[in-house]
Short mmCIF file of C-alpha atoms in Angstrom, two decimals:
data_model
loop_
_atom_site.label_atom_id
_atom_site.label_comp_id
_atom_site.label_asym_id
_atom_site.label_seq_id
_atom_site.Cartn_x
_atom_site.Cartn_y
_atom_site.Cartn_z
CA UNK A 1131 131.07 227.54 197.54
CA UNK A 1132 130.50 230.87 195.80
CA UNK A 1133 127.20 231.36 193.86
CA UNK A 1134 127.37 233.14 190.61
CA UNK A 1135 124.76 232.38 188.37
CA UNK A 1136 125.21 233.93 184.79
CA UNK A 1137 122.10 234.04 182.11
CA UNK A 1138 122.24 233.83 178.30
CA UNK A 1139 119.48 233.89 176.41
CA UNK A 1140 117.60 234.68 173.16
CA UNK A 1141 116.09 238.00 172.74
CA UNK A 1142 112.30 237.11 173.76
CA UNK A 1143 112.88 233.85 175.79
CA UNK A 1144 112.09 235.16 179.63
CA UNK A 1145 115.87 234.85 180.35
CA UNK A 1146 115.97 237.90 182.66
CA UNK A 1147 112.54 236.98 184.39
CA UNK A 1148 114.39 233.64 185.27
CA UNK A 1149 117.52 235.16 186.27
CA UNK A 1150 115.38 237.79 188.09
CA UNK A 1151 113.10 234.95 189.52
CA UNK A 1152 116.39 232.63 190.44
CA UNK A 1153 118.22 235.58 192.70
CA UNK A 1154 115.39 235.60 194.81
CA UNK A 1155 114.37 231.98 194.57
CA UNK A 1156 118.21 231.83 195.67
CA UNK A 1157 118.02 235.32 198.22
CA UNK A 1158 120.90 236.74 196.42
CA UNK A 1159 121.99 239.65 194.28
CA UNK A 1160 121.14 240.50 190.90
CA UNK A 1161 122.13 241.98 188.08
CA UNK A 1162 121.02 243.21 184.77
CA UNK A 1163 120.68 247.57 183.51
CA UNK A 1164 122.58 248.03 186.70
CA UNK A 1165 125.75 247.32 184.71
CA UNK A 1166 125.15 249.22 182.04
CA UNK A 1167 124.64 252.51 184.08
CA UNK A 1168 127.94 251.65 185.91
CA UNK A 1169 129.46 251.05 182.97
CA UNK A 1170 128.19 254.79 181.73
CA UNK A 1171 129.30 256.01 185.48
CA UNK A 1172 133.10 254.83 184.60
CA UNK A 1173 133.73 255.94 181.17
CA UNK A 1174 131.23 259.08 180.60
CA UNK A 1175 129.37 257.53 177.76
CA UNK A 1176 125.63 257.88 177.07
CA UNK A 1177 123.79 254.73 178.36
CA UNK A 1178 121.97 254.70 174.83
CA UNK A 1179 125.44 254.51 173.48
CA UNK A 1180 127.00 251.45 175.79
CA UNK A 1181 123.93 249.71 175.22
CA UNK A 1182 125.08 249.77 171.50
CA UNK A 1183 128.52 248.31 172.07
CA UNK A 1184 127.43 245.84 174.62
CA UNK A 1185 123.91 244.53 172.37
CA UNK A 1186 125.29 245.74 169.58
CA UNK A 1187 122.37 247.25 168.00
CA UNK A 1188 122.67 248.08 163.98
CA UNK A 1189 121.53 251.61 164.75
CA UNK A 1190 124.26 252.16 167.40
CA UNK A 1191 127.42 250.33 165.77
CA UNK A 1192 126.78 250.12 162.19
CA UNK A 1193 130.30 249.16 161.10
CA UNK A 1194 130.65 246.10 163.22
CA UNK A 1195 126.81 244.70 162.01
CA UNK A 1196 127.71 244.74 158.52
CA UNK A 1197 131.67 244.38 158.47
CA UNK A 1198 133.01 240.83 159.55
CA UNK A 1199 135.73 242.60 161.78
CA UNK A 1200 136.84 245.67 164.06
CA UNK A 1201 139.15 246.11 161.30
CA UNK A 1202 136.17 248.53 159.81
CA UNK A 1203 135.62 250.58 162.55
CA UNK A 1204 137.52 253.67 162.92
CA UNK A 1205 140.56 253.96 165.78
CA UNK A 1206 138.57 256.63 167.40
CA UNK A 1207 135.26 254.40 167.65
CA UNK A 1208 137.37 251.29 168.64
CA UNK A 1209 139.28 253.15 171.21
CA UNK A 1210 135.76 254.12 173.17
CA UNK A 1211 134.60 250.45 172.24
CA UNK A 1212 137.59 248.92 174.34
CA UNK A 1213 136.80 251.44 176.67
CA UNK A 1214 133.13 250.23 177.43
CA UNK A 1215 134.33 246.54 177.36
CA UNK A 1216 137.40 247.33 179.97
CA UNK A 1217 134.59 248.87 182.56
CA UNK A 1218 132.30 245.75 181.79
CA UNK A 1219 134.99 243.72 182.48
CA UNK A 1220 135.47 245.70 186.16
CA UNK A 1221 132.06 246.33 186.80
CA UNK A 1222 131.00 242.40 186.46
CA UNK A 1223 134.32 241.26 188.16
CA UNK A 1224 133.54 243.45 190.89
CA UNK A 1225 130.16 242.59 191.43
CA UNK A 1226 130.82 238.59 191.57
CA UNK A 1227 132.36 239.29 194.34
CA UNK A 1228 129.40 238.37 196.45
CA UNK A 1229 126.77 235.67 195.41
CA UNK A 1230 125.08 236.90 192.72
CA UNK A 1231 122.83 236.07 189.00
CA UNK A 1232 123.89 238.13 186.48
CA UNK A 1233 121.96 238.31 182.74
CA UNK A 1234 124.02 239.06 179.93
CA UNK A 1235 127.41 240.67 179.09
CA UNK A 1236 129.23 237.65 178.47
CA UNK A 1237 129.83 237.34 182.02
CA UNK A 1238 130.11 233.65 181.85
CA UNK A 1239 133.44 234.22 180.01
CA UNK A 1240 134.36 237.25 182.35
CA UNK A 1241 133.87 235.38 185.11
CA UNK A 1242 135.16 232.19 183.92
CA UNK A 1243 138.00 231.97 186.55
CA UNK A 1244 135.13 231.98 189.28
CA UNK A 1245 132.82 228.86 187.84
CA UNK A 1246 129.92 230.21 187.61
CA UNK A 1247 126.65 228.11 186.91
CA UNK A 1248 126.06 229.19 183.27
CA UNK A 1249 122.45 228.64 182.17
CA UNK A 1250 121.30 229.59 178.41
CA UNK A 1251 117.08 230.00 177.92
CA UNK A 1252 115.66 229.64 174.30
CA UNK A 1253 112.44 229.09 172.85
CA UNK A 1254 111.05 228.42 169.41
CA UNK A 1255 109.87 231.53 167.60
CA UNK A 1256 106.51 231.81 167.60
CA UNK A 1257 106.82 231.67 171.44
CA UNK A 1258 109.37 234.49 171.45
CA UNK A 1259 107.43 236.69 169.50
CA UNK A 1260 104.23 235.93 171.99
CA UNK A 1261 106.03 236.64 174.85
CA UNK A 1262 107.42 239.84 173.34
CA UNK A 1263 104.11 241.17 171.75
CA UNK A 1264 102.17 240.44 175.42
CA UNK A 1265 104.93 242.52 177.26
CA UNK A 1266 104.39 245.97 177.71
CA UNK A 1267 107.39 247.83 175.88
CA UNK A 1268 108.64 251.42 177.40
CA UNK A 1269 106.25 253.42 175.30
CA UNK A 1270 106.65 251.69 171.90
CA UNK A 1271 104.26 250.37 169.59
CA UNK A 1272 105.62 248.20 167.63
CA UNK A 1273 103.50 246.04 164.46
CA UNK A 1274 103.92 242.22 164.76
CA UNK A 1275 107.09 242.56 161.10
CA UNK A 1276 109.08 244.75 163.62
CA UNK A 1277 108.59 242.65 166.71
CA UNK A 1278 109.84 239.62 164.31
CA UNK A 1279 112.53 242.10 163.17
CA UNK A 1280 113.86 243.19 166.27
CA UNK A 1281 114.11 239.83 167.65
CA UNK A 1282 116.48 238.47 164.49
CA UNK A 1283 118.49 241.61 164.91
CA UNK A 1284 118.35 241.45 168.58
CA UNK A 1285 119.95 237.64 168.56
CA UNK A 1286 121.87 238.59 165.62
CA UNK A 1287 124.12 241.56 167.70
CA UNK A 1288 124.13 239.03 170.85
CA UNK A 1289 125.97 236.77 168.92
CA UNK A 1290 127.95 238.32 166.94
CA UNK A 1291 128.97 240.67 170.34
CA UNK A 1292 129.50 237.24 172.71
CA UNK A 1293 131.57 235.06 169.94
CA UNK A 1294 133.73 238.37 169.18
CA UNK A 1295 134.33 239.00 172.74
CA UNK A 1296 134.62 235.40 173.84
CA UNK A 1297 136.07 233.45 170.63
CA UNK A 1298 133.03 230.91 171.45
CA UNK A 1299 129.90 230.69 170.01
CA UNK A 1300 127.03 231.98 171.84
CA UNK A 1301 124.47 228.98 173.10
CA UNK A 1302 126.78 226.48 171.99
CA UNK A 1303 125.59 223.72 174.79
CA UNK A 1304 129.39 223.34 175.40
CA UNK A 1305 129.50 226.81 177.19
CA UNK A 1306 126.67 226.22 178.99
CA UNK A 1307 125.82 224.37 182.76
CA UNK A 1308 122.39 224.16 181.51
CA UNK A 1309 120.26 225.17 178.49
CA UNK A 1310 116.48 225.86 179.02
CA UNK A 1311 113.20 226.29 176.93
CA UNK A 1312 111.17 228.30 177.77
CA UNK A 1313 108.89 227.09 175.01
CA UNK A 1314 105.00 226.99 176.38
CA UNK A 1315 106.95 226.82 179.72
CA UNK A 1316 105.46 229.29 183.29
CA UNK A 1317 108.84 230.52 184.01
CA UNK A 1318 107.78 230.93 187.57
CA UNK A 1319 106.98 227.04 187.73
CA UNK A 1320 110.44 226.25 187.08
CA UNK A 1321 112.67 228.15 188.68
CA UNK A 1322 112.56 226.24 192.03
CA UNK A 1323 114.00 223.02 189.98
CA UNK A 1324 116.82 224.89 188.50
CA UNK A 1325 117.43 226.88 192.06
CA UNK A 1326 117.56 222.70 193.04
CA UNK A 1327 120.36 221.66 190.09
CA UNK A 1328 122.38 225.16 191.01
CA UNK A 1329 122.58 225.09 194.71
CA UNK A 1330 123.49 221.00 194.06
CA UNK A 1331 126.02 221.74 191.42
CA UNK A 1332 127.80 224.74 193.09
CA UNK A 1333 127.25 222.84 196.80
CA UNK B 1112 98.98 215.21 181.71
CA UNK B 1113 101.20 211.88 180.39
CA UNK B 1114 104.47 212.13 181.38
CA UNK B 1115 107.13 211.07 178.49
CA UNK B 1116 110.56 211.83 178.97
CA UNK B 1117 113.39 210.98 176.30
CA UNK B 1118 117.24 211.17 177.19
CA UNK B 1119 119.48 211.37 174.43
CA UNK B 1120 123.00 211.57 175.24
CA UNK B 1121 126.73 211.60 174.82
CA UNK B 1122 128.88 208.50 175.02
CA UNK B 1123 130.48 208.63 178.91
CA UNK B 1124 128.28 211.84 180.14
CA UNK B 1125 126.19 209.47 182.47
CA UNK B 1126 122.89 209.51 180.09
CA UNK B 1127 121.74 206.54 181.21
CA UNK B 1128 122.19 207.21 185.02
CA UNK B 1129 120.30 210.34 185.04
CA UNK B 1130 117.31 208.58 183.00
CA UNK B 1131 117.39 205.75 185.55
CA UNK B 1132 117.20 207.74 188.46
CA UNK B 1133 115.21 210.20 187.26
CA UNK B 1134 112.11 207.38 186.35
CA UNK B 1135 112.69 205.94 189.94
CA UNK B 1136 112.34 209.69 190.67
CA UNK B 1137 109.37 209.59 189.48
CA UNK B 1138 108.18 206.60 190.17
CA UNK B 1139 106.96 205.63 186.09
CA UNK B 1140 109.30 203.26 183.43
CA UNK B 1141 112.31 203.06 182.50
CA UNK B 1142 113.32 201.49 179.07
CA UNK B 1143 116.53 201.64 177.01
CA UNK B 1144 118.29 197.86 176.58
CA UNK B 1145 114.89 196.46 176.60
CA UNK B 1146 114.25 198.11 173.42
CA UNK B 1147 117.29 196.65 171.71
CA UNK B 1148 115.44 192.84 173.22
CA UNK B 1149 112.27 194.11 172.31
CA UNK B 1150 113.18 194.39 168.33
CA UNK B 1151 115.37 191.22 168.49
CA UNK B 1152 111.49 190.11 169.20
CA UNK B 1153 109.90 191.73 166.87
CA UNK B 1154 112.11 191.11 163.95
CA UNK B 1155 114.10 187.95 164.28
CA UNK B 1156 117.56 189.68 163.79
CA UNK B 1157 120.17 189.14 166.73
CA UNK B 1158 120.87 192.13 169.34
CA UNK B 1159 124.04 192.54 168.16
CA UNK B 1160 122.92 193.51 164.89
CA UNK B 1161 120.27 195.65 166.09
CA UNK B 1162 122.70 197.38 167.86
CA UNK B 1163 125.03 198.20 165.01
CA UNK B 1164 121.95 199.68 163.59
CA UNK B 1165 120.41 202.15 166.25
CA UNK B 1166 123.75 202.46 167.26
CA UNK B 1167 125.73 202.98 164.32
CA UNK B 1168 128.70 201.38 165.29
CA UNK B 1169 131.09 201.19 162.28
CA UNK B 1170 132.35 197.54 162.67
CA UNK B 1171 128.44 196.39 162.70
CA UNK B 1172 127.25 199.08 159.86
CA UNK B 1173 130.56 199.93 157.48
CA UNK B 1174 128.70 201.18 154.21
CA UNK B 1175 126.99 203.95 156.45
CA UNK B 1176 129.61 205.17 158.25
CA UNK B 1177 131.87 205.23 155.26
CA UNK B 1178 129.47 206.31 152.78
CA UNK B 1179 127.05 210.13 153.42
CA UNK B 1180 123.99 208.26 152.60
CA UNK B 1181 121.97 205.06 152.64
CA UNK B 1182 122.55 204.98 148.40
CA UNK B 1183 125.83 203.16 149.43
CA UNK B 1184 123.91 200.31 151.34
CA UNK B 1185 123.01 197.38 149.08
CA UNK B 1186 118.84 196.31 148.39
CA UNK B 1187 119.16 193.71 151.11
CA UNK B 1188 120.62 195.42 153.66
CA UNK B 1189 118.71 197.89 153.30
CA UNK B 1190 115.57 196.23 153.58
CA UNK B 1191 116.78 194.70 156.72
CA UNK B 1192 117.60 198.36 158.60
CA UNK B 1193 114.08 199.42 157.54
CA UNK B 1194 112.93 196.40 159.21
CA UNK B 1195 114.49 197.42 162.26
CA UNK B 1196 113.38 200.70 162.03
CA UNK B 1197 110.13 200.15 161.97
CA UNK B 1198 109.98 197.67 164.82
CA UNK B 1199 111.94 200.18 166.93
CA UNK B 1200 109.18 202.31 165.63
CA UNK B 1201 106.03 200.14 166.97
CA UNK B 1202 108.21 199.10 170.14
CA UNK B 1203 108.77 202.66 171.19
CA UNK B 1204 105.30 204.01 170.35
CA UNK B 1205 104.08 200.98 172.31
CA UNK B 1206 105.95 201.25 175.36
CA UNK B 1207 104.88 205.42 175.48
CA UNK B 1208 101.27 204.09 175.88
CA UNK B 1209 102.14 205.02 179.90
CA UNK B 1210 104.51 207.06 181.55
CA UNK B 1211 108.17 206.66 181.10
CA UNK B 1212 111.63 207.52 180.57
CA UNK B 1213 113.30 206.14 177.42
CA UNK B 1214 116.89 206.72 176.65
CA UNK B 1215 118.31 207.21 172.91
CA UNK B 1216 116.92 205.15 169.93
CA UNK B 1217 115.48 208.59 168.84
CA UNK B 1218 112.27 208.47 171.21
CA UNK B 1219 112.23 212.08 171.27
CA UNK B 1220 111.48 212.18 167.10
CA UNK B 1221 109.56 209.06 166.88
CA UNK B 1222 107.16 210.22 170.00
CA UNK B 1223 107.04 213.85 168.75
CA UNK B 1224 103.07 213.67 168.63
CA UNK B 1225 102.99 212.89 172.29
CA UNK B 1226 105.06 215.93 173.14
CA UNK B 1227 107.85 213.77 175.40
CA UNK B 1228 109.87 216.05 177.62
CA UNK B 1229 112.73 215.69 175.50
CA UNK B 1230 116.37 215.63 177.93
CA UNK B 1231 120.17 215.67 176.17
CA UNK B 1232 122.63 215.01 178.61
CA UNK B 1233 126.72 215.63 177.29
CA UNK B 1234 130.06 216.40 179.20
CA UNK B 1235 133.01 217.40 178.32
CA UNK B 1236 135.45 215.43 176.96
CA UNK B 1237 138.02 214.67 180.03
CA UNK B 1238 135.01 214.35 182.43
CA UNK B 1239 133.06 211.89 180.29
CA UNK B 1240 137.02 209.95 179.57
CA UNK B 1241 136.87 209.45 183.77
CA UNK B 1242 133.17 208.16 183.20
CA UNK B 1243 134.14 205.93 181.03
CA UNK B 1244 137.61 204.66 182.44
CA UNK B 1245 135.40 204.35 185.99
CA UNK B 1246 133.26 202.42 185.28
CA UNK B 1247 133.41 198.87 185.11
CA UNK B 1248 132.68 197.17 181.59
CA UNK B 1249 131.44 194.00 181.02
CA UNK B 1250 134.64 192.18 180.65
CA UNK B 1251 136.08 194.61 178.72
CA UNK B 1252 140.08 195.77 179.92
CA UNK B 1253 140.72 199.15 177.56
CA UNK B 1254 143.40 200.87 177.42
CA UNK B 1255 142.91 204.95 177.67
CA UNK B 1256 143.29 205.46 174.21
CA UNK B 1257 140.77 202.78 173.10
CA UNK B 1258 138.05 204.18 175.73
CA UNK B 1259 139.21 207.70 173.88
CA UNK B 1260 138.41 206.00 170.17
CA UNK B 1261 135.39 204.48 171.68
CA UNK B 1262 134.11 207.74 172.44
CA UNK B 1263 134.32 209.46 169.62
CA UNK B 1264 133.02 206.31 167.65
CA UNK B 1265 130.02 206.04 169.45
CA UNK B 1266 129.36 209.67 169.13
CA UNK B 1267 129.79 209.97 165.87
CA UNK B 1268 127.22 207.03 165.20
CA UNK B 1269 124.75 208.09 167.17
CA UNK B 1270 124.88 211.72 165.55
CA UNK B 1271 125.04 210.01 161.83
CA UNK B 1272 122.09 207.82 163.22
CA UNK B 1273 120.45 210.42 164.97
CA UNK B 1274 120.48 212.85 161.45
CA UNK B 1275 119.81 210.35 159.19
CA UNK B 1276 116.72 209.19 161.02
CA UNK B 1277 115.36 212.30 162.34
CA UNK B 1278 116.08 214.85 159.47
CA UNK B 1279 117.42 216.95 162.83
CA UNK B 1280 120.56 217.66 164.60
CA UNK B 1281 121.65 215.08 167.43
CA UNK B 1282 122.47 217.54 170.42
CA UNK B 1283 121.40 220.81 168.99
CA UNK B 1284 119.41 223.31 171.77
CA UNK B 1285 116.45 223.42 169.54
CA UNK B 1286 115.60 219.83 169.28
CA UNK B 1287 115.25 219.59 173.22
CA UNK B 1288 113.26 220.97 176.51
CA UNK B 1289 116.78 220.82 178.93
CA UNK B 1290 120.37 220.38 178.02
CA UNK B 1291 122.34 219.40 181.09
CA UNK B 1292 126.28 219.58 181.29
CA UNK B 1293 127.15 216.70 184.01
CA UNK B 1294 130.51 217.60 183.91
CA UNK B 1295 131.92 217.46 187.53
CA UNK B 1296 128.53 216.82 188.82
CA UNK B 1297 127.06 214.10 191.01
CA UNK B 1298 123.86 212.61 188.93
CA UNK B 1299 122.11 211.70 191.45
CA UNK B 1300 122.29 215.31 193.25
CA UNK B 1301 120.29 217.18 190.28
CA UNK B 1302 118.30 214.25 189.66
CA UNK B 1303 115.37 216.09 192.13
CA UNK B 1304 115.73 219.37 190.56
CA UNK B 1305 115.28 217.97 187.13
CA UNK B 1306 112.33 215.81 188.11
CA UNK B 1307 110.60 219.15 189.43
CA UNK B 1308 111.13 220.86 185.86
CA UNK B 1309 109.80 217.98 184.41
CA UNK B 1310 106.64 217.55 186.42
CA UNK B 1311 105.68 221.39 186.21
CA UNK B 1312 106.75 221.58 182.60
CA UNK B 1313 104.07 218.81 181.87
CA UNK B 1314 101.72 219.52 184.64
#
């Protein structure tokens, strides 16, 4: 059967390590910024600006973060918005068409006519902001409030993006295969159990 | 590093199986109906009753699952579910003095200092119904819409039990280490992969 492992998680929880760490525990594809530069390829937008619509960052989409609707956004802005989520919707479809993990996007619902294996990684808090303070960031320096900050607004715009998009609510355990934390967890220790339950599951 | 593992579970999703095989896994304890003996013990009461206690079940426990708190339960009563509460308390912490796999009773609260490796197992609703209609009870002969009721009964008591003891959510992502759907799964197939998380999450 067809692999196609797609990766929720909470801003800070090693979800894309695992996913990155399952594709080659697995020796298959994956998936991750690569969409949203394809996405930018098909429509012409900025990548700073699909990034926006797809994590829906205040900064980028300020109508949607503090309006409950689309209703507040503009027909110009929602025009390019159902732009970015008709390439998503492309890009991901045509990139599950080999084995692959993919983190993000709401490609479990995308995909949801191929039954994928749809894992969700969490962890409390205080772990999240560890593991976010000890990575290296692209050039920022960031003091330990805005850390904190950007991973409440980071979860915030996941799930108000994936229960828009979806009409489910984002890690929800009934959307899920399997639902991980990563709490004082070595991600690397435990991917080859979850490779195990995946290749079993999907056999 | 001890290794304590607590299953909670939904009614049909095959809780019990995976706990089983996963201690034989293992090779360490299993305990879940022994507990329910083990407080008939302790306290004098009959299984039955204890069972309509840690489990809930309306026709044993009708002033809690009519009423939203224990204020509806009369002195005596009362002072009877404490009783049990506190034996399931000893029994459990007792039992946890070596390695082992204990399913529901709310092992995963009461053991919280020991830092159990805390499993929820659920299905969906048609794939736990097939459990359920599968499986052979003891001398039971349900029709599909009493298995159906029986469901949702025992779900319902063992979240109102699971709350009321626990000051937590029953089933919610942040009250356990894994979360595994078993929906059109074969138990005993992930039962290795699980076992591996397990052992390298508590190394």
């Amino acid at each position: 059967m067809k692999k196609i492992i797609t990766v929720g998680r909470e801003f800070g929880s090693g979800g894309r390590e695992l996913g990155r760490r399952l594709a080659e525990e697995l020796g298959i594809a994956y998936y991750d910024k690569e969409i949203v530069s394809g996405i930018a390829e098909e429509t012409d937008f900025s990548e700073g600006y699909i990034r926006g619509v797809v994590e829906c960052t205040p900064s980028k989409l300020h109508p949607i973060t503090i309006g409950r609707s689309f209703a507040y956004v503009g027909d110009y802005q929602l025009s390019h918005i159902q732009s970015v989520y008709s390439a998503q919707d492309k890009i991901i479809k045509n990139l599950a068409r080999e084995d692959c993990v993919i983190v993000g996007r709401c490609a479990d619902y995308i995909l949801r006519d191929e039954n994928p294996y749809r894992i969700f990684v969490y962890a409390d808090f205080v772990s999240r902001l560890r593991r976010c303070t000890d990575r290296a960031y692209e050039g920022e320096s960031l003091s330990e409030k805005q850390i904190k900050q950007r991973i409440r607004d980071m979860d915030k715009g996941r799930a108000k993006y994936y229960d828009y998009y979806t009409g489910q609510r984002w890690g929800a355990r009934e959307n899920y295969d399997l639902l991980v934390n990563t709490t004082d967890v070595v991600i690397k220790d435990i991917v080859g159990g979850i490779a195990d339950i995946v290749k079993k599951s999907r056999a």
